[in-house]
Coordinates of C-alpha atoms in Angstrom, one line a residue:
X28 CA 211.7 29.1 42.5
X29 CA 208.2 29.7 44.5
X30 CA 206.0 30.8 41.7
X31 CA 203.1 32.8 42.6
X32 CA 202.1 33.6 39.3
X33 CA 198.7 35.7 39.1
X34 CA 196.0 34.9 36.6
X35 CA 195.3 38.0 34.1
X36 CA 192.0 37.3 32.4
X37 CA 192.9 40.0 30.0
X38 CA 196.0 38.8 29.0
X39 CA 195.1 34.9 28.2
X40 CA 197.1 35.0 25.5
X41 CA 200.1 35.2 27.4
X42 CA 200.8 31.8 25.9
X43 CA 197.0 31.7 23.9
X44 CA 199.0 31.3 20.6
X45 CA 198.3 27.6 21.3
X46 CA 194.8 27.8 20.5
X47 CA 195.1 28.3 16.7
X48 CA 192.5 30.5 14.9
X49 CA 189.7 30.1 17.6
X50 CA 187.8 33.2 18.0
X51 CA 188.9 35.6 21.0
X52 CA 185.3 35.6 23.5
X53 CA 184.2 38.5 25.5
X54 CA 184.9 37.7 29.3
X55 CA 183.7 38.9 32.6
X56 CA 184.6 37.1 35.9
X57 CA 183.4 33.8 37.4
X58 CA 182.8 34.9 41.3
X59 CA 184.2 32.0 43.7
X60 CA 186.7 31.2 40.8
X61 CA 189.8 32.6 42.8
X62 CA 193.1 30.1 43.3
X63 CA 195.7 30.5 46.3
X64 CA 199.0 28.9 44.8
X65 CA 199.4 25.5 45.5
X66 CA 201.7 24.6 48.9
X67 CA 205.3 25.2 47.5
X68 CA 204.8 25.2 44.2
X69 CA 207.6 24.8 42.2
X70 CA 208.3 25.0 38.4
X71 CA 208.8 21.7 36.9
X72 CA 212.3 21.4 35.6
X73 CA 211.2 21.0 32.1
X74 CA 209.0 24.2 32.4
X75 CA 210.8 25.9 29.7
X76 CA 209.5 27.0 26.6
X77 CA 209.3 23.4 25.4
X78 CA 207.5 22.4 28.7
X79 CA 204.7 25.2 28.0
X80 CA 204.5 24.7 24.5
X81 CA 203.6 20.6 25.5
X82 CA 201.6 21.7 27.9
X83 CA 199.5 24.2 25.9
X84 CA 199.0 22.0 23.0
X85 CA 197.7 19.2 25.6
X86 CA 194.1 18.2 25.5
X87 CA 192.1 18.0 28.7
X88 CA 188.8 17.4 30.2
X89 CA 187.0 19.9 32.3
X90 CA 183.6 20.0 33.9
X91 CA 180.9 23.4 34.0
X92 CA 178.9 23.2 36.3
X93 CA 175.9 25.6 35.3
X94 CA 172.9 26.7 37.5
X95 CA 169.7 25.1 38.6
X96 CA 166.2 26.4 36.8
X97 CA 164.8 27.6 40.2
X98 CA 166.4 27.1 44.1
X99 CA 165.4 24.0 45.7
X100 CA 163.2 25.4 48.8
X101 CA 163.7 23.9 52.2
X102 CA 160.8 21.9 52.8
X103 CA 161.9 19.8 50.0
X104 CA 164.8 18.2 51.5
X105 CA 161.5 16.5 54.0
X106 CA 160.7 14.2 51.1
X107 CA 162.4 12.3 48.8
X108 CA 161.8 13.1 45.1
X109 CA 161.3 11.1 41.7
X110 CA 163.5 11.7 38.5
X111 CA 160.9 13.5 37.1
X112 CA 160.4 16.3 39.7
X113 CA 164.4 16.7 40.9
X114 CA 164.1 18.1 37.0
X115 CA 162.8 20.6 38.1
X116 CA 165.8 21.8 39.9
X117 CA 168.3 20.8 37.4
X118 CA 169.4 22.7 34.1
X119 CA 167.0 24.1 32.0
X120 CA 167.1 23.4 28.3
X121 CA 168.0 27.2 27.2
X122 CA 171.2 26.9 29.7
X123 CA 172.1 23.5 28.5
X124 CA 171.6 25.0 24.7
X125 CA 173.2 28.0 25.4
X126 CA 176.6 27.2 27.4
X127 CA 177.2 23.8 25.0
X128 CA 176.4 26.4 21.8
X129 CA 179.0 28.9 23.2
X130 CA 181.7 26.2 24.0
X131 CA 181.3 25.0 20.6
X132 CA 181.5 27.7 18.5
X133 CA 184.5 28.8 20.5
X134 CA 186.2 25.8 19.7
X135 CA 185.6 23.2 22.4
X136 CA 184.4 19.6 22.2
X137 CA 181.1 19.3 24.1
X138 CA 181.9 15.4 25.1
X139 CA 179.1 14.8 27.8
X140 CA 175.5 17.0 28.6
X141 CA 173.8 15.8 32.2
X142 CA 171.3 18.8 32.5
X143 CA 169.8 16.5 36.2
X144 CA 173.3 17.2 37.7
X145 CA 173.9 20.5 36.0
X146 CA 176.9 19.1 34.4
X147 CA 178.6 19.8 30.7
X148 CA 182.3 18.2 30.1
X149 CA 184.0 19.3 27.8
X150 CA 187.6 18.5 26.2
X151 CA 189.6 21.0 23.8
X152 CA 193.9 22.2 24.0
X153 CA 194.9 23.7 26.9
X154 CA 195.9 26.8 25.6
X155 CA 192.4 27.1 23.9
X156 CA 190.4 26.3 27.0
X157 CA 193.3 29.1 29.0
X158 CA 191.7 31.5 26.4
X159 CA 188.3 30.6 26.7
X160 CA 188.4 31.2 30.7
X161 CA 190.7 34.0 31.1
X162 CA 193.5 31.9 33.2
X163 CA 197.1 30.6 32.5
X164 CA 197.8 27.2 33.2
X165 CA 201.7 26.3 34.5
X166 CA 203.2 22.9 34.9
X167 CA 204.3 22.9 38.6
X168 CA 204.9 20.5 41.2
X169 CA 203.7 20.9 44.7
X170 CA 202.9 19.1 47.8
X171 CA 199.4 17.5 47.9
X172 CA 197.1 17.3 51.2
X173 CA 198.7 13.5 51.6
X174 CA 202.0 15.5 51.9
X175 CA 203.9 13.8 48.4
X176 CA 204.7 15.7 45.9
X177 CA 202.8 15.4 42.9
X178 CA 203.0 16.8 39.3
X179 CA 200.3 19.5 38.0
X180 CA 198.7 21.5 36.3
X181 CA 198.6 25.2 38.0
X182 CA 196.6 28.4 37.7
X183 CA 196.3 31.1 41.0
X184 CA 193.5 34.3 41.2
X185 CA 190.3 33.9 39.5
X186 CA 188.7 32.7 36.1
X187 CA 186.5 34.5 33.8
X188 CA 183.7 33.0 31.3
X189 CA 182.4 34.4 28.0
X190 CA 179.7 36.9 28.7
X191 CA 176.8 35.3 27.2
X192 CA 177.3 32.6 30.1
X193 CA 177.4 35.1 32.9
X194 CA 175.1 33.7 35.5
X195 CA 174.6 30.2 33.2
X196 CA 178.0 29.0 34.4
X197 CA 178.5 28.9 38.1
X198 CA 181.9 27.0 38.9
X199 CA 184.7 25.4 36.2
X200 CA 186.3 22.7 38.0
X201 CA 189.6 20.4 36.6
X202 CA 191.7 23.3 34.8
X203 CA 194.2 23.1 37.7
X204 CA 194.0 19.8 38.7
X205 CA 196.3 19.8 42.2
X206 CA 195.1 16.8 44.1
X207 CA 191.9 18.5 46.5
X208 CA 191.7 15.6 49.0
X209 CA 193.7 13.5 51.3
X210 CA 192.3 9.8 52.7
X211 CA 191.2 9.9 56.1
X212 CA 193.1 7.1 57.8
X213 CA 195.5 6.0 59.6
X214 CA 198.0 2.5 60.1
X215 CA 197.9 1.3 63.6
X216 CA 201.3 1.2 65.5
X217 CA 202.6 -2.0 65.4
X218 CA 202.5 -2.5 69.2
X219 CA 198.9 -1.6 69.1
X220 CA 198.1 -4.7 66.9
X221 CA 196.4 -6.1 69.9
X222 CA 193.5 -3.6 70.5
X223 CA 191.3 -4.0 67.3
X224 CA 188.2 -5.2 66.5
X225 CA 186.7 -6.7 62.8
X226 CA 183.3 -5.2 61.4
X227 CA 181.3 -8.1 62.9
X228 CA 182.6 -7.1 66.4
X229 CA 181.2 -3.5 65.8
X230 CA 178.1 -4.2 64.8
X231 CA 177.5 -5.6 68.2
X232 CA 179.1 -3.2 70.4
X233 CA 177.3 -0.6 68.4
X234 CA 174.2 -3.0 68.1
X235 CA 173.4 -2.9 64.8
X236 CA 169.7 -4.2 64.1
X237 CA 169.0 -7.6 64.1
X238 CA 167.2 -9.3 61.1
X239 CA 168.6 -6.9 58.6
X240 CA 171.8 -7.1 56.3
X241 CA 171.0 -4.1 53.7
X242 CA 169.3 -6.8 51.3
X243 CA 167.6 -4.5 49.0
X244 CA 169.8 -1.8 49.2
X245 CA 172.9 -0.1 47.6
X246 CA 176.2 1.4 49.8
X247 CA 177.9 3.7 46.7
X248 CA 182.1 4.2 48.1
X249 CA 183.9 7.0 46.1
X250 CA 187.4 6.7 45.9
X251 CA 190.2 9.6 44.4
X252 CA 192.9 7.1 43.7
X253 CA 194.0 3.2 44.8
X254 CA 191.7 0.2 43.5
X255 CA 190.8 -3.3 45.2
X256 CA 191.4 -7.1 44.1
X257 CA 188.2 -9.7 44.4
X258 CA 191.1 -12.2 45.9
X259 CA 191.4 -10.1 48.7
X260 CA 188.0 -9.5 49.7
X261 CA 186.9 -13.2 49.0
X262 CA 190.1 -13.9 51.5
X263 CA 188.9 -11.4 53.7
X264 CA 185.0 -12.2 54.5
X265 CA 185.9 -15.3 54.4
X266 CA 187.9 -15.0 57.3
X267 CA 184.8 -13.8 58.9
X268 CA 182.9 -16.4 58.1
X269 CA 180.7 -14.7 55.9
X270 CA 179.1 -14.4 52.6
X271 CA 180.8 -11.1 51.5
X272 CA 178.3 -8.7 49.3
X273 CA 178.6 -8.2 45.4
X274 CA 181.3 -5.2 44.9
X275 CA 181.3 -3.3 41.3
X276 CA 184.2 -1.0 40.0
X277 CA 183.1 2.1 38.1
X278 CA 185.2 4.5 36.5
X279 CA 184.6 8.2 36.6
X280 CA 186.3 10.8 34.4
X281 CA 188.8 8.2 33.1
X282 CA 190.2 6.8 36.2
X283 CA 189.9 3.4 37.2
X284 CA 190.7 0.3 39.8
X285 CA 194.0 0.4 40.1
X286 CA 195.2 -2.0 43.1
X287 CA 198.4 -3.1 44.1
X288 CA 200.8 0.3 43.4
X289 CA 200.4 1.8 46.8
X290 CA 199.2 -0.8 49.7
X291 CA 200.2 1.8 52.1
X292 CA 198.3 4.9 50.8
X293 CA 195.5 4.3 48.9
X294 CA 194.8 1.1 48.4
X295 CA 194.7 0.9 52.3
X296 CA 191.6 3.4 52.3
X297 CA 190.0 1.7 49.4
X298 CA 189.9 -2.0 50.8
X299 CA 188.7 -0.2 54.3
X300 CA 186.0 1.5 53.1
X301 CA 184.8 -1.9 51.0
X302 CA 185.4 -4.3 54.2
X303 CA 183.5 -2.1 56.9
X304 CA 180.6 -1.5 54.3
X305 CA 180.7 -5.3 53.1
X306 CA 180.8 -7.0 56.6
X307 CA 178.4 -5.0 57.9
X308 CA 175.9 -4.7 55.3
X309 CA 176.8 -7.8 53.0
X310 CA 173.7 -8.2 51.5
X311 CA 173.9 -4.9 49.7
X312 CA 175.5 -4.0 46.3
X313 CA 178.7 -2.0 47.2
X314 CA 179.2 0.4 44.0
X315 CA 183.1 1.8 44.1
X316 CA 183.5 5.3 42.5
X317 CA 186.9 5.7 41.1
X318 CA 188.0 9.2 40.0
X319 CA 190.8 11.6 39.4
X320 CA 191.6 13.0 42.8
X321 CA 190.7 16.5 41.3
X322 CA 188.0 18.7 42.2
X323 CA 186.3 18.1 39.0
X324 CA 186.7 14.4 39.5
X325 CA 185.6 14.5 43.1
X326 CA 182.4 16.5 42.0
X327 CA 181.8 13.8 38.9
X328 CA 182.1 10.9 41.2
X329 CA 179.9 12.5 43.6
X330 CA 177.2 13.3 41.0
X331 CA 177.3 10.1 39.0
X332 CA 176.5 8.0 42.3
X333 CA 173.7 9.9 43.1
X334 CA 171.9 10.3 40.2
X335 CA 172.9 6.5 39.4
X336 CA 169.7 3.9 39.0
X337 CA 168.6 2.6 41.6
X338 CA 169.8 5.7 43.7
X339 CA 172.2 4.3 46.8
X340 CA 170.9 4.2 50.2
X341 CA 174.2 5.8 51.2
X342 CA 177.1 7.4 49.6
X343 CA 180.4 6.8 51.6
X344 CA 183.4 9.9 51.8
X345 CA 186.1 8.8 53.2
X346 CA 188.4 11.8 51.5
X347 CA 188.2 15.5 52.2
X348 CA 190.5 18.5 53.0
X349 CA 190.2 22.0 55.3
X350 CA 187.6 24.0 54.1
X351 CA 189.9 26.5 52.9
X352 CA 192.0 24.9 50.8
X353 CA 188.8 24.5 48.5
X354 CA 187.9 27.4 46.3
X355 CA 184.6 28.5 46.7
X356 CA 182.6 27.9 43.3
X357 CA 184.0 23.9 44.4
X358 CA 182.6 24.1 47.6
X359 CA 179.3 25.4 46.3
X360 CA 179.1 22.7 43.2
X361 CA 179.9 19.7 45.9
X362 CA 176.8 21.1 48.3
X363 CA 174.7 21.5 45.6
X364 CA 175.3 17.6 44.4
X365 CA 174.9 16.8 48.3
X366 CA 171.6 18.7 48.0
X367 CA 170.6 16.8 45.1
X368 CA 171.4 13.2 46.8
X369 CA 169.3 14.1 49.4
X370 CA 166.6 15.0 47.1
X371 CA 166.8 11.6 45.8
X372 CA 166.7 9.8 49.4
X373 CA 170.5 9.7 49.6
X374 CA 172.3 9.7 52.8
X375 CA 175.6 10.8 52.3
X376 CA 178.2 9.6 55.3
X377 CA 181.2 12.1 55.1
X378 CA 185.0 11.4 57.3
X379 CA 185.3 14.2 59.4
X380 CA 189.3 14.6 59.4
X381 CA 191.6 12.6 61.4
X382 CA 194.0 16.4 62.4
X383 CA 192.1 17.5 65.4
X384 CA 190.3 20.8 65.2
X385 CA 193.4 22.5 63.3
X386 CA 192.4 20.2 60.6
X387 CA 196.7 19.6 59.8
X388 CA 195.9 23.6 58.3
X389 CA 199.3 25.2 60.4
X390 CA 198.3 28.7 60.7
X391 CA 197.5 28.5 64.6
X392 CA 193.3 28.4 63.7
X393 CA 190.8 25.7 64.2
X394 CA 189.8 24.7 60.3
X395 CA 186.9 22.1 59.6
X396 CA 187.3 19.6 57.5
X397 CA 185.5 19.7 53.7
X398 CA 182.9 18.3 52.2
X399 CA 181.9 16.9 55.9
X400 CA 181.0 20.5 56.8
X401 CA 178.5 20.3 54.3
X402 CA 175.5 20.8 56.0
X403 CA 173.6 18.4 53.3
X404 CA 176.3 15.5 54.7
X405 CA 176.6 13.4 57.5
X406 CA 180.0 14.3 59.1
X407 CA 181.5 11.3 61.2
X408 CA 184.0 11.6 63.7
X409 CA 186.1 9.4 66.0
X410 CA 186.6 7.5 69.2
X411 CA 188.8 5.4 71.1
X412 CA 187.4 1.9 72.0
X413 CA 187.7 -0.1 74.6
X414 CA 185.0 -2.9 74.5
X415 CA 184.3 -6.7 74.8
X416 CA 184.2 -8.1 71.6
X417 CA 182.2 -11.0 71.6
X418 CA 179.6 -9.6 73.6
X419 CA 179.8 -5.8 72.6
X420 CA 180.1 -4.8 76.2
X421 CA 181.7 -1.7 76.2
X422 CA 184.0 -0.7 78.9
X423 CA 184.8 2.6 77.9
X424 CA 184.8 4.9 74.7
X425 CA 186.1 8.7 74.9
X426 CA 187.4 11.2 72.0
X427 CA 189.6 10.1 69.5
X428 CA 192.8 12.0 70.6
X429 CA 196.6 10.9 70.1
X430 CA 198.6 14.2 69.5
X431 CA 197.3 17.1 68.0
X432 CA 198.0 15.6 64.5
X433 CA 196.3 12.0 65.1
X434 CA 192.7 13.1 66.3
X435 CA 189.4 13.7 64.9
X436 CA 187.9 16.4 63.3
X437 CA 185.5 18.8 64.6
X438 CA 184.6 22.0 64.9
X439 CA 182.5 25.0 62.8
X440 CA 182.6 25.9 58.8
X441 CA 183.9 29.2 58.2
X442 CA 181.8 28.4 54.6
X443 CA 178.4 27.4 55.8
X444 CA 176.0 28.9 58.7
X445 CA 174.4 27.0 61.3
X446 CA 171.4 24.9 60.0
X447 CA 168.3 25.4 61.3
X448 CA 168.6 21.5 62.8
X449 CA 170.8 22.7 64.8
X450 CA 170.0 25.4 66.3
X451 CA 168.9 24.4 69.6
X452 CA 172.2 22.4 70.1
X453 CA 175.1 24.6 71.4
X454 CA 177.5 24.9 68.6
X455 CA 180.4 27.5 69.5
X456 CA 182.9 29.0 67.3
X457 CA 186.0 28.3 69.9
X458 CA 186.8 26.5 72.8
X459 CA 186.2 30.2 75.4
X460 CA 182.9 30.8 76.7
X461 CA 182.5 34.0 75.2
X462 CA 182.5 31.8 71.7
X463 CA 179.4 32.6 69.6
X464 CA 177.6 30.6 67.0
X465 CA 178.4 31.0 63.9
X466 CA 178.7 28.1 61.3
X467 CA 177.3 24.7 60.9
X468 CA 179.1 22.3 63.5
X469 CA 180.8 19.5 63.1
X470 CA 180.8 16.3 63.9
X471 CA 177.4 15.1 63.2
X472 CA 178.0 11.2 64.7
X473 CA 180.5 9.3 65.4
X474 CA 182.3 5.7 66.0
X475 CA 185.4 4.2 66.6
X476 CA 188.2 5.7 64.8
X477 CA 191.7 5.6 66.7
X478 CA 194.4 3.3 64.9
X479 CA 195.6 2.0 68.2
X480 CA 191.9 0.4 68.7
X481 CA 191.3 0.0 65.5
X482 CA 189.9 -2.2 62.4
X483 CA 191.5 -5.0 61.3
X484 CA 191.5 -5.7 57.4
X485 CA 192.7 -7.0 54.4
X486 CA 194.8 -5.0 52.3
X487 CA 196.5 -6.3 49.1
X488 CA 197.4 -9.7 50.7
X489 CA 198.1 -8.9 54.2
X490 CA 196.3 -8.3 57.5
X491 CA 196.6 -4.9 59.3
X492 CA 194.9 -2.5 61.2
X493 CA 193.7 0.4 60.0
X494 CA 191.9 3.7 62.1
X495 CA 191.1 7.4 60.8
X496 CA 187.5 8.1 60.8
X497 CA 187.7 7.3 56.9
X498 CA 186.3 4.0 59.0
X499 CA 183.4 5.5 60.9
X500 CA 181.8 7.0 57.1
X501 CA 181.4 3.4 55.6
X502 CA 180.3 2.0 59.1
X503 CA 177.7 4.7 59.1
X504 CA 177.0 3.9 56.1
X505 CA 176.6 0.5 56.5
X506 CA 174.2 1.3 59.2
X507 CA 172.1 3.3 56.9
X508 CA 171.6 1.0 54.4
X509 CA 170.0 -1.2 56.9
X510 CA 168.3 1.1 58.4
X511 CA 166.6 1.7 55.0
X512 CA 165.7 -1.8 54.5
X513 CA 164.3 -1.9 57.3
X514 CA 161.8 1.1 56.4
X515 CA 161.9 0.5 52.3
X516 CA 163.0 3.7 51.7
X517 CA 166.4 5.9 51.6
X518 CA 166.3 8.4 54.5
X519 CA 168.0 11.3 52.5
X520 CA 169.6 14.1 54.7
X521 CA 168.9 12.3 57.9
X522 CA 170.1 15.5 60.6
X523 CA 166.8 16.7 60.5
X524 CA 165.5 13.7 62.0
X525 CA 168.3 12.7 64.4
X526 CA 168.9 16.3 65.8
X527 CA 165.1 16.4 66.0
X528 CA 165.7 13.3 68.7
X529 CA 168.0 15.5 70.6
X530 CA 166.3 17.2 73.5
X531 CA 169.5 19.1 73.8
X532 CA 171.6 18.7 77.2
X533 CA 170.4 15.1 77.5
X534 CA 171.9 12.5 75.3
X535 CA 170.1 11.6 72.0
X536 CA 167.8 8.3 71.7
X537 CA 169.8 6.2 69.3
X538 CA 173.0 7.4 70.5
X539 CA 175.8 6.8 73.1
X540 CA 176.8 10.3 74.1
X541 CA 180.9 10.5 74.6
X542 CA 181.1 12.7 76.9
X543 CA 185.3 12.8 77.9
X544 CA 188.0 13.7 75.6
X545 CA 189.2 16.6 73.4
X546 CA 190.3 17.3 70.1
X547 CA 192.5 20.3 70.6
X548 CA 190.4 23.2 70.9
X549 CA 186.8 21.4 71.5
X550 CA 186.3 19.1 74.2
X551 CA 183.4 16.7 74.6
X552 CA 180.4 17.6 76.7
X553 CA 176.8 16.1 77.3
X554 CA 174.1 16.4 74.2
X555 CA 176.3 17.6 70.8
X556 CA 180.2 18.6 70.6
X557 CA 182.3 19.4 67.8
X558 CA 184.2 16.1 68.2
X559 CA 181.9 13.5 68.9
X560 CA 178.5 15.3 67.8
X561 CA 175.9 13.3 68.8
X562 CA 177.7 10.3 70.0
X563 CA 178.1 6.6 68.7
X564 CA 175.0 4.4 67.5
X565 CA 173.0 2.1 69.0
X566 CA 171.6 0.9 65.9
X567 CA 168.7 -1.0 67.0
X568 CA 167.9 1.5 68.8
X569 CA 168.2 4.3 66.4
X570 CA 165.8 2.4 64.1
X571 CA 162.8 2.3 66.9
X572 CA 163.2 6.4 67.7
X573 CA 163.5 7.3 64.0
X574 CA 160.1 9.0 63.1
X575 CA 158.2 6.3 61.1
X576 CA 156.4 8.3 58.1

């Protein structure tokens, strides 16, 4: 049966038994903790007594997220900060004291403190950690954003937190851990096979600058499930001709490389985002990011590469889901993170959906795509291509747009207001003219992203062609990296400069504008649109209008 099960934080004990003797903590509610059930959720068939009392006596990992010493003010995203002073906006000692203290003495393993990234894990039975934070935790099954049905755990309405962390704790992520993202891309038909294009071709057609390779720099990929083999990207630049760049797999939250168990789902998006990124930046380190495909795990990932030494020139999401399907302490932990890479010089390059503005959501509304309305990330849509190339001539490029279900993302956060970068673009809340601004838009940039012209790769032994704009957030990324090298320095959250280029109903220096095509409810037009945004690179010239301090 559909089970809609609501959270009562003062009953955790309907199955808090589990926990043993641990002492019974004073709660109050975490705000932005609140759960809609999971899309058909069904109890799993051995959810009988037996299943809960498994279940319950499970241990798990989850991650508190607690909040900074002081806000980070806005003129400090202009400069990139050191270690030293982005302390200043992380946890302060008496939180970090306090909230691992509390966890402790109410039973729970503290297993990892990173006061920079505001981050405690810790690890303890599930029916102890359900009576720590108010919930109830079911074994369900359900139907993730990639449409399969997975296994889960499964809470719904909101948690609470012991009161002496009220205000300390500001999100707990992983106690439900429903898969929160879906890869954005997309196999080519197989009588499209003919209109593709490698890496190397892109980089001239979008004319990537010459005498730079990202030598110097580091391109960070996360990835929420799949894994890659060395065999195949060895077979795979070298069918390019090319010295392919030095790729390293890092595990996050226990997950790891795994290639070779799903060549059609996962592994396709992982050996994507490493082949764009490699070929077009292959003297860079490329740093993989496997996690749990959690929102805990999404968050670790996300914080691990950007605090990581030496901090990435770019950070490369090629994973995301509607904004709504996130709960709101999530989305406020991820764009605090994003805040934080930018503080460190990090550009983070973000797929903007590959659903059209209804973002594959099926209520009838225009939805944008999460964590690329971030306004601390760059959110990359799509295009179709049709260009020379050998020479990079291009003959024509318009909107991504196969059905209403194959076509970019686009559109305006219902979750964050318009930035200030933007506000002399026009950014409008529907597709009617008496549509008002009212969130941050979306797309930011864009690049080729339709399957049927799309990029050919190597995934576990074979050769295909791959689209979504999962592609356009490593390409941008690519492009990043080498425009840092260029200037010896990480550019950090880089709208503020190329928005500043725009001079509104003209196209942008640096930029191709696309200026035909539609993604449902938004249609291109001159200067910025929610499904192009600024338009497509032109790399080398990007690099000269770029302000130079």
């Amino acid at each position: 049966m559909n089970q809609n099960t609501e959270s009562n934080p003062a009953q955790p004990g309907a199955r808090g038994r589990h926990a043993g003797e641990a002492e019974q903590p004073q709660l109050v509610p975490l705000p932005g903790s609140t759960r809609e059930p999971a899309p058909q959720a069904l109890h799993r068939p051995a959810a009988a007594e037996a299943g809960f009392e498994a279940l319950y006596n499970e241990e798990i990992s989850v991650t508190l997220v607690l909040r900074r010493t002081q806000p980070v003010p806005d003129e400090a995203l202009g400069r990139i900060l050191s270690r030293t002073e982005l302390a200043a906006y992380g946890a302060s000692p008496a939180d970090v004291e306090l909230a691992t203290s509390t966890m402790t003495r109410l039973g729970a393993q503290v297993t990892e403190v990173d006061a920079a990234s505001r981050r405690i894990r810790i690890t303890g039975q599930v029916g102890l950690l359900c009576t720590i934070f108010g919930t109830r935790l079911e074994p369900v099954s359900s139907v993730a954003p990639d449409q399969q049905t997975v296994a889960h755990r499964h809470r719904t309405g909101g948690l609470s937190i012991p009161a002496a962390l009220e205000g300390v704790v500001v999100a707990v992520l992983g106690l439900d851990d429903r898969p929160t993202a879906r890869a954005q891309f997309h196999f080519a038909p197989a009588a499209a096979g003919s209109v593709s294009y490698t890496p190397l071709d892109l980089g001239r057609v979008y004319n990537f600058p010459a005498g730079t390779d990202g030598t110097g720099q580091v391109i960070a990929i996360l990835e929420l499930g799949g894994g890659f083999a060395a065999a195949d990207l060895d077979a795979y630049f070298g069918s390019l001709g090319i010295q392919g760049p030095a790729v390293t797999a890092i595990g996050v939250d226990g997950a790891a490389n795994a290639p070779g168990q799903d060549p059609q789902g996962a592994d396709g998006e992982v050996l994507l985002d490493i082949e764009v990124a490699g070929a077009l930046a292959p003297g860079a380190a490329i740093k993989v990011y496997f996690a749990p495909n959690t929102d805990a795990g999404f968050l670790d990932a996300l914080s691990q590469a950007a605090h990581d030494s030496p901090a990435p020139a770019a950070i490369s999401i090629s994973w995301g889901q509607s904004e709504d399907a996130w709960t709101a302490q999530a989305k406020t932990a991820f764009d605090n993170a994003l805040v934080d890479a930018a503080l460190l010089g990090v550009t983070v390059t973000v797929a903007a959906g590959d659903n059209g503005s209804a973002d594959n959501a099926g209520d009838g509304r225009n939805h944008a795509d999460f964590p690329a309305s971030s306004p601390h990330a760059l959110a990359c849509g799509g295009t179709r291509l049709s260009a020379d190339p050998v020479t990079g001539a291009v003959n024509s490029e318009t909107v991504w747009n196969d059905s209403s279900h194959s076509a970019t993302g686009g559109g305006v956060s219902d979750a964050f207001p318009l930035p200030a970068w933007q506000q002399h673009v026009t950014v409008l809340s529907g597709a009617g003219p008496a549509s008002v601004p009212q969130g941050r838009g979306v797309p930011d940039v864009a690049a080729v992203a339709d399957p049927q012209t799309g990029y050919r790769v190597r995934v576990d032994g074979s050769d295909m062609v791959i689209g979504g704009t999962s592609a356009v957030a490593p390409l941008w990324a690519a492009l990043i990296a080498r425009l840092a090298q260029s200037r010896g320095k990480g550019l950090g959250l880089l709208q503020p400069a190329l928005y500043g280029l725009s001079g509104g109903g003209a196209a942008t220096p640096g930029f191709r504008d696309i200026t035909d095509g539609n993604n449902g409810s938004y249609h291109a037009t001159p200067s910025w649109d929610a499904c192009t945004g600024l338009g497509v690179p032109d790399g080398t010239a990007l690099l000269a209008a770029l302000p130079k301090a």
